[in-house]
């Protein structure tokens, strides 16, 4: 998971998104990120990516 609900709530303290809504949205966002990055983040991890990636 790229972002936890607690991290989200800390960054977006005025958001009205509930934890249940967040879980649905983060799954979709994570799927989109993975698709757009050809799963490189999931497979290699952030630390192993080049600046270009």
PDB file of N, CA and C in Angstrom:
ATOM      1  N   UNK A   1       0.851  -1.177   0.000  1.00  0.00           N
ATOM      2  CA  UNK A   1       0.000   0.000   0.000  1.00  0.00           C
ATOM      3  C   UNK A   1       0.894   1.236   0.000  1.00  0.00           C
ATOM      4  N   UNK A   2       0.559   2.160  -0.840  1.00  0.00           N
ATOM      5  CA  UNK A   2       1.373   3.367  -0.980  1.00  0.00           C
ATOM      6  C   UNK A   2       1.101   4.407   0.101  1.00  0.00           C
ATOM      7  N   UNK A   3      -0.076   4.357   0.690  1.00  0.00           N
ATOM      8  CA  UNK A   3      -0.461   5.351   1.681  1.00  0.00           C
ATOM      9  C   UNK A   3      -1.464   4.731   2.641  1.00  0.00           C
ATOM     10  N   UNK A   4      -1.249   4.904   3.922  1.00  0.00           N
ATOM     11  CA  UNK A   4      -2.206   4.402   4.901  1.00  0.00           C
ATOM     12  C   UNK A   4      -3.271   5.459   5.172  1.00  0.00           C
ATOM     13  N   UNK A   5      -4.346   5.028   5.775  1.00  0.00           N
ATOM     14  CA  UNK A   5      -5.400   5.983   6.109  1.00  0.00           C
ATOM     15  C   UNK A   5      -4.877   7.028   7.090  1.00  0.00           C
ATOM     16  N   UNK A   6      -4.076   6.612   8.051  1.00  0.00           N
ATOM     17  CA  UNK A   6      -3.543   7.562   9.036  1.00  0.00           C
ATOM     18  C   UNK A   6      -2.647   8.607   8.371  1.00  0.00           C
ATOM     19  N   UNK A   7      -1.817   8.184   7.423  1.00  0.00           N
ATOM     20  CA  UNK A   7      -0.987   9.140   6.691  1.00  0.00           C
ATOM     21  C   UNK A   7      -1.865  10.108   5.897  1.00  0.00           C
ATOM     22  N   UNK A   8      -2.875   9.564   5.248  1.00  0.00           N
ATOM     23  CA  UNK A   8      -3.807  10.390   4.490  1.00  0.00           C
ATOM     24  C   UNK A   8      -4.495  11.398   5.406  1.00  0.00           C
ATOM     25  N   UNK A   9      -5.000  10.928   6.527  1.00  0.00           N
ATOM     26  CA  UNK A   9      -5.723  11.806   7.449  1.00  0.00           C
ATOM     27  C   UNK A   9      -4.821  12.909   7.996  1.00  0.00           C
ATOM     28  N   UNK A  10      -3.552  12.595   8.187  1.00  0.00           N
ATOM     29  CA  UNK A  10      -2.606  13.601   8.675  1.00  0.00           C
ATOM     30  C   UNK A  10      -2.354  14.674   7.617  1.00  0.00           C
ATOM     31  N   UNK A  11      -2.214  14.249   6.366  1.00  0.00           N
ATOM     32  CA  UNK A  11      -1.949  15.178   5.268  1.00  0.00           C
ATOM     33  C   UNK A  11      -3.203  15.978   4.925  1.00  0.00           C
ATOM     34  N   UNK A  12      -4.332  15.303   4.913  1.00  0.00           N
ATOM     35  CA  UNK A  12      -5.600  15.910   4.488  1.00  0.00           C
ATOM     36  C   UNK A  12      -6.555  15.979   5.675  1.00  0.00           C
ATOM     37  N   UNK A  13      -6.166  16.687   6.688  1.00  0.00           N
ATOM     38  CA  UNK A  13      -6.929  16.704   7.944  1.00  0.00           C
ATOM     39  C   UNK A  13      -8.350  17.239   7.799  1.00  0.00           C
ATOM     40  N   UNK A  14      -8.616  18.026   6.773  1.00  0.00           N
ATOM     41  CA  UNK A  14      -9.966  18.571   6.598  1.00  0.00           C
ATOM     42  C   UNK A  14     -10.841  17.714   5.682  1.00  0.00           C
ATOM     43  N   UNK A  15     -10.328  16.550   5.243  1.00  0.00           N
ATOM     44  CA  UNK A  15     -11.076  15.677   4.342  1.00  0.00           C
ATOM     45  C   UNK A  15     -12.230  14.993   5.074  1.00  0.00           C
ATOM     46  N   UNK A  16     -13.306  14.784   4.357  1.00  0.00           N
ATOM     47  CA  UNK A  16     -14.466  14.091   4.919  1.00  0.00           C
ATOM     48  C   UNK A  16     -14.533  12.633   4.478  1.00  0.00           C
ATOM     49  N   UNK A  17     -13.478  12.139   3.843  1.00  0.00           N
ATOM     50  CA  UNK A  17     -13.443  10.754   3.390  1.00  0.00           C
ATOM     51  C   UNK A  17     -13.296   9.830   4.596  1.00  0.00           C
ATOM     52  N   UNK A  18     -14.189   8.861   4.682  1.00  0.00           N
ATOM     53  CA  UNK A  18     -14.146   7.910   5.793  1.00  0.00           C
ATOM     54  C   UNK A  18     -13.095   6.843   5.513  1.00  0.00           C
ATOM     55  N   UNK A  19     -12.788   6.062   6.521  1.00  0.00           N
ATOM     56  CA  UNK A  19     -11.809   4.988   6.360  1.00  0.00           C
ATOM     57  C   UNK A  19     -12.286   3.968   5.325  1.00  0.00           C
ATOM     58  N   UNK A  20     -13.567   3.645   5.330  1.00  0.00           N
ATOM     59  CA  UNK A  20     -14.107   2.707   4.342  1.00  0.00           C
ATOM     60  C   UNK A  20     -13.991   3.273   2.926  1.00  0.00           C
ATOM     61  N   UNK A  21     -14.326   4.541   2.767  1.00  0.00           N
ATOM     62  CA  UNK A  21     -14.199   5.172   1.449  1.00  0.00           C
ATOM     63  C   UNK A  21     -12.738   5.207   1.010  1.00  0.00           C
ATOM     64  N   UNK A  22     -11.867   5.520   1.950  1.00  0.00           N
ATOM     65  CA  UNK A  22     -10.446   5.560   1.648  1.00  0.00           C
ATOM     66  C   UNK A  22      -9.955   4.210   1.145  1.00  0.00           C
ATOM     67  N   UNK A  23     -10.356   3.141   1.816  1.00  0.00           N
ATOM     68  CA  UNK A  23      -9.914   1.805   1.415  1.00  0.00           C
ATOM     69  C   UNK A  23     -10.337   1.478  -0.012  1.00  0.00           C
ATOM     70  N   UNK A  24     -11.524   1.871  -0.394  1.00  0.00           N
ATOM     71  CA  UNK A  24     -11.988   1.661  -1.767  1.00  0.00           C
ATOM     72  C   UNK A  24     -11.185   2.502  -2.744  1.00  0.00           C
ATOM     73  N   UNK A  25     -10.971   3.764  -2.401  1.00  0.00           N
ATOM     74  CA  UNK A  25     -10.249   4.670  -3.291  1.00  0.00           C
ATOM     75  C   UNK A  25      -8.775   4.309  -3.416  1.00  0.00           C
ATOM     76  N   UNK A  26      -8.148   3.885  -2.328  1.00  0.00           N
ATOM     77  CA  UNK A  26      -6.722   3.570  -2.378  1.00  0.00           C
ATOM     78  C   UNK A  26      -6.468   2.323  -3.214  1.00  0.00           C
ATOM     79  N   UNK A  27      -7.390   1.389  -3.188  1.00  0.00           N
ATOM     80  CA  UNK A  27      -7.239   0.200  -4.027  1.00  0.00           C
ATOM     81  C   UNK A  27      -7.256   0.588  -5.502  1.00  0.00           C
ATOM     82  N   UNK A  28      -8.174   1.460  -5.866  1.00  0.00           N
ATOM     83  CA  UNK A  28      -8.252   1.909  -7.262  1.00  0.00           C
ATOM     84  C   UNK A  28      -7.011   2.711  -7.640  1.00  0.00           C
ATOM     85  N   UNK A  29      -6.582   3.602  -6.756  1.00  0.00           N
ATOM     86  CA  UNK A  29      -5.400   4.420  -7.033  1.00  0.00           C
ATOM     87  C   UNK A  29      -4.154   3.551  -7.151  1.00  0.00           C
ATOM     88  N   UNK A  30      -4.015   2.599  -6.263  1.00  0.00           N
ATOM     89  CA  UNK A  30      -2.853   1.710  -6.303  1.00  0.00           C
ATOM     90  C   UNK A  30      -2.841   0.902  -7.601  1.00  0.00           C
ATOM     91  N   UNK A  31      -3.990   0.437  -8.020  1.00  0.00           N
ATOM     92  CA  UNK A  31      -4.099  -0.299  -9.274  1.00  0.00           C
ATOM     93  C   UNK A  31      -3.702   0.582 -10.454  1.00  0.00           C
ATOM     94  N   UNK A  32      -4.162   1.833 -10.454  1.00  0.00           N
ATOM     95  CA  UNK A  32      -3.805   2.765 -11.526  1.00  0.00           C
ATOM     96  C   UNK A  32      -2.301   3.051 -11.532  1.00  0.00           C
ATOM     97  N   UNK A  33      -1.729   3.283 -10.363  1.00  0.00           N
ATOM     98  CA  UNK A  33      -0.288   3.550 -10.267  1.00  0.00           C
ATOM     99  C   UNK A  33       0.504   2.346 -10.766  1.00  0.00           C
ATOM    100  N   UNK A  34       0.121   1.159 -10.328  1.00  0.00           N
ATOM    101  CA  UNK A  34       0.823  -0.049 -10.752  1.00  0.00           C
ATOM    102  C   UNK A  34       0.739  -0.242 -12.261  1.00  0.00           C
ATOM    103  N   UNK A  35      -0.422   0.011 -12.816  1.00  0.00           N
ATOM    104  CA  UNK A  35      -0.601  -0.147 -14.256  1.00  0.00           C
ATOM    105  C   UNK A  35       0.253   0.866 -15.019  1.00  0.00           C
ATOM    106  N   UNK A  36       0.240   2.108 -14.570  1.00  0.00           N
ATOM    107  CA  UNK A  36       0.978   3.165 -15.268  1.00  0.00           C
ATOM    108  C   UNK A  36       2.494   3.029 -15.127  1.00  0.00           C
ATOM    109  N   UNK A  37       2.943   2.369 -14.076  1.00  0.00           N
ATOM    110  CA  UNK A  37       4.383   2.177 -13.861  1.00  0.00           C
ATOM    111  C   UNK A  37       4.826   0.768 -14.230  1.00  0.00           C
ATOM    112  N   UNK A  38       3.947   0.033 -14.916  1.00  0.00           N
ATOM    113  CA  UNK A  38       4.253  -1.333 -15.340  1.00  0.00           C
ATOM    114  C   UNK A  38       4.673  -2.213 -14.155  1.00  0.00           C
ATOM    115  N   UNK A  39       4.084  -1.976 -13.000  1.00  0.00           N
ATOM    116  CA  UNK A  39       4.330  -2.735 -11.764  1.00  0.00           C
ATOM    117  C   UNK A  39       5.768  -2.653 -11.264  1.00  0.00           C
ATOM    118  N   UNK A  40       6.537  -1.695 -11.732  1.00  0.00           N
ATOM    119  CA  UNK A  40       7.942  -1.584 -11.302  1.00  0.00           C
ATOM    120  C   UNK A  40       8.059  -1.292  -9.808  1.00  0.00           C
ATOM    121  N   UNK A  41       7.183  -0.462  -9.295  1.00  0.00           N
ATOM    122  CA  UNK A  41       7.255  -0.121  -7.870  1.00  0.00           C
ATOM    123  C   UNK A  41       6.971  -1.358  -7.031  1.00  0.00           C
ATOM    124  N   UNK A  42       5.945  -2.098  -7.398  1.00  0.00           N
ATOM    125  CA  UNK A  42       5.572  -3.299  -6.655  1.00  0.00           C
ATOM    126  C   UNK A  42       6.666  -4.351  -6.740  1.00  0.00           C
ATOM    127  N   UNK A  43       7.216  -4.539  -7.919  1.00  0.00           N
ATOM    128  CA  UNK A  43       8.220  -5.584  -8.123  1.00  0.00           C
ATOM    129  C   UNK A  43       9.585  -5.216  -7.573  1.00  0.00           C
ATOM    130  N   UNK A  44      10.012  -3.962  -7.744  1.00  0.00           N
ATOM    131  CA  UNK A  44      11.366  -3.564  -7.370  1.00  0.00           C
ATOM    132  C   UNK A  44      11.441  -2.780  -6.068  1.00  0.00           C
ATOM    133  N   UNK A  45      10.378  -2.121  -5.698  1.00  0.00           N
ATOM    134  CA  UNK A  45      10.386  -1.251  -4.524  1.00  0.00           C
ATOM    135  C   UNK A  45      10.872   0.145  -4.882  1.00  0.00           C
ATOM    136  N   UNK A  46      10.439   1.137  -4.141  1.00  0.00           N
ATOM    137  CA  UNK A  46      10.826   2.526  -4.399  1.00  0.00           C
ATOM    138  C   UNK A  46      12.337   2.701  -4.380  1.00  0.00           C
ATOM    139  N   UNK A  47      12.986   2.070  -3.420  1.00  0.00           N
ATOM    140  CA  UNK A  47      14.420   2.263  -3.208  1.00  0.00           C
ATOM    141  C   UNK A  47      15.261   1.780  -4.377  1.00  0.00           C
ATOM    142  N   UNK A  48      14.751   0.848  -5.163  1.00  0.00           N
ATOM    143  CA  UNK A  48      15.523   0.259  -6.247  1.00  0.00           C
ATOM    144  C   UNK A  48      15.240   0.868  -7.614  1.00  0.00           C
ATOM    145  N   UNK A  49      14.395   1.872  -7.676  1.00  0.00           N
ATOM    146  CA  UNK A  49      14.089   2.518  -8.942  1.00  0.00           C
ATOM    147  C   UNK A  49      15.152   3.565  -9.269  1.00  0.00           C
ATOM    148  N   UNK A  50      15.405   3.760 -10.565  1.00  0.00           N
ATOM    149  CA  UNK A  50      16.316   4.831 -10.958  1.00  0.00           C
ATOM    150  C   UNK A  50      15.557   6.148 -10.944  1.00  0.00           C
ATOM    151  N   UNK A  51      16.278   7.250 -11.075  1.00  0.00           N
ATOM    152  CA  UNK A  51      15.621   8.560 -11.118  1.00  0.00           C
ATOM    153  C   UNK A  51      14.680   8.649 -12.307  1.00  0.00           C
ATOM    154  N   UNK A  52      15.054   8.021 -13.406  1.00  0.00           N
ATOM    155  CA  UNK A  52      14.243   8.046 -14.609  1.00  0.00           C
ATOM    156  C   UNK A  52      12.923   7.307 -14.404  1.00  0.00           C
ATOM    157  N   UNK A  53      12.962   6.208 -13.676  1.00  0.00           N
ATOM    158  CA  UNK A  53      11.764   5.411 -13.475  1.00  0.00           C
ATOM    159  C   UNK A  53      10.839   6.128 -12.525  1.00  0.00           C
TER     160      UNK A  53
END
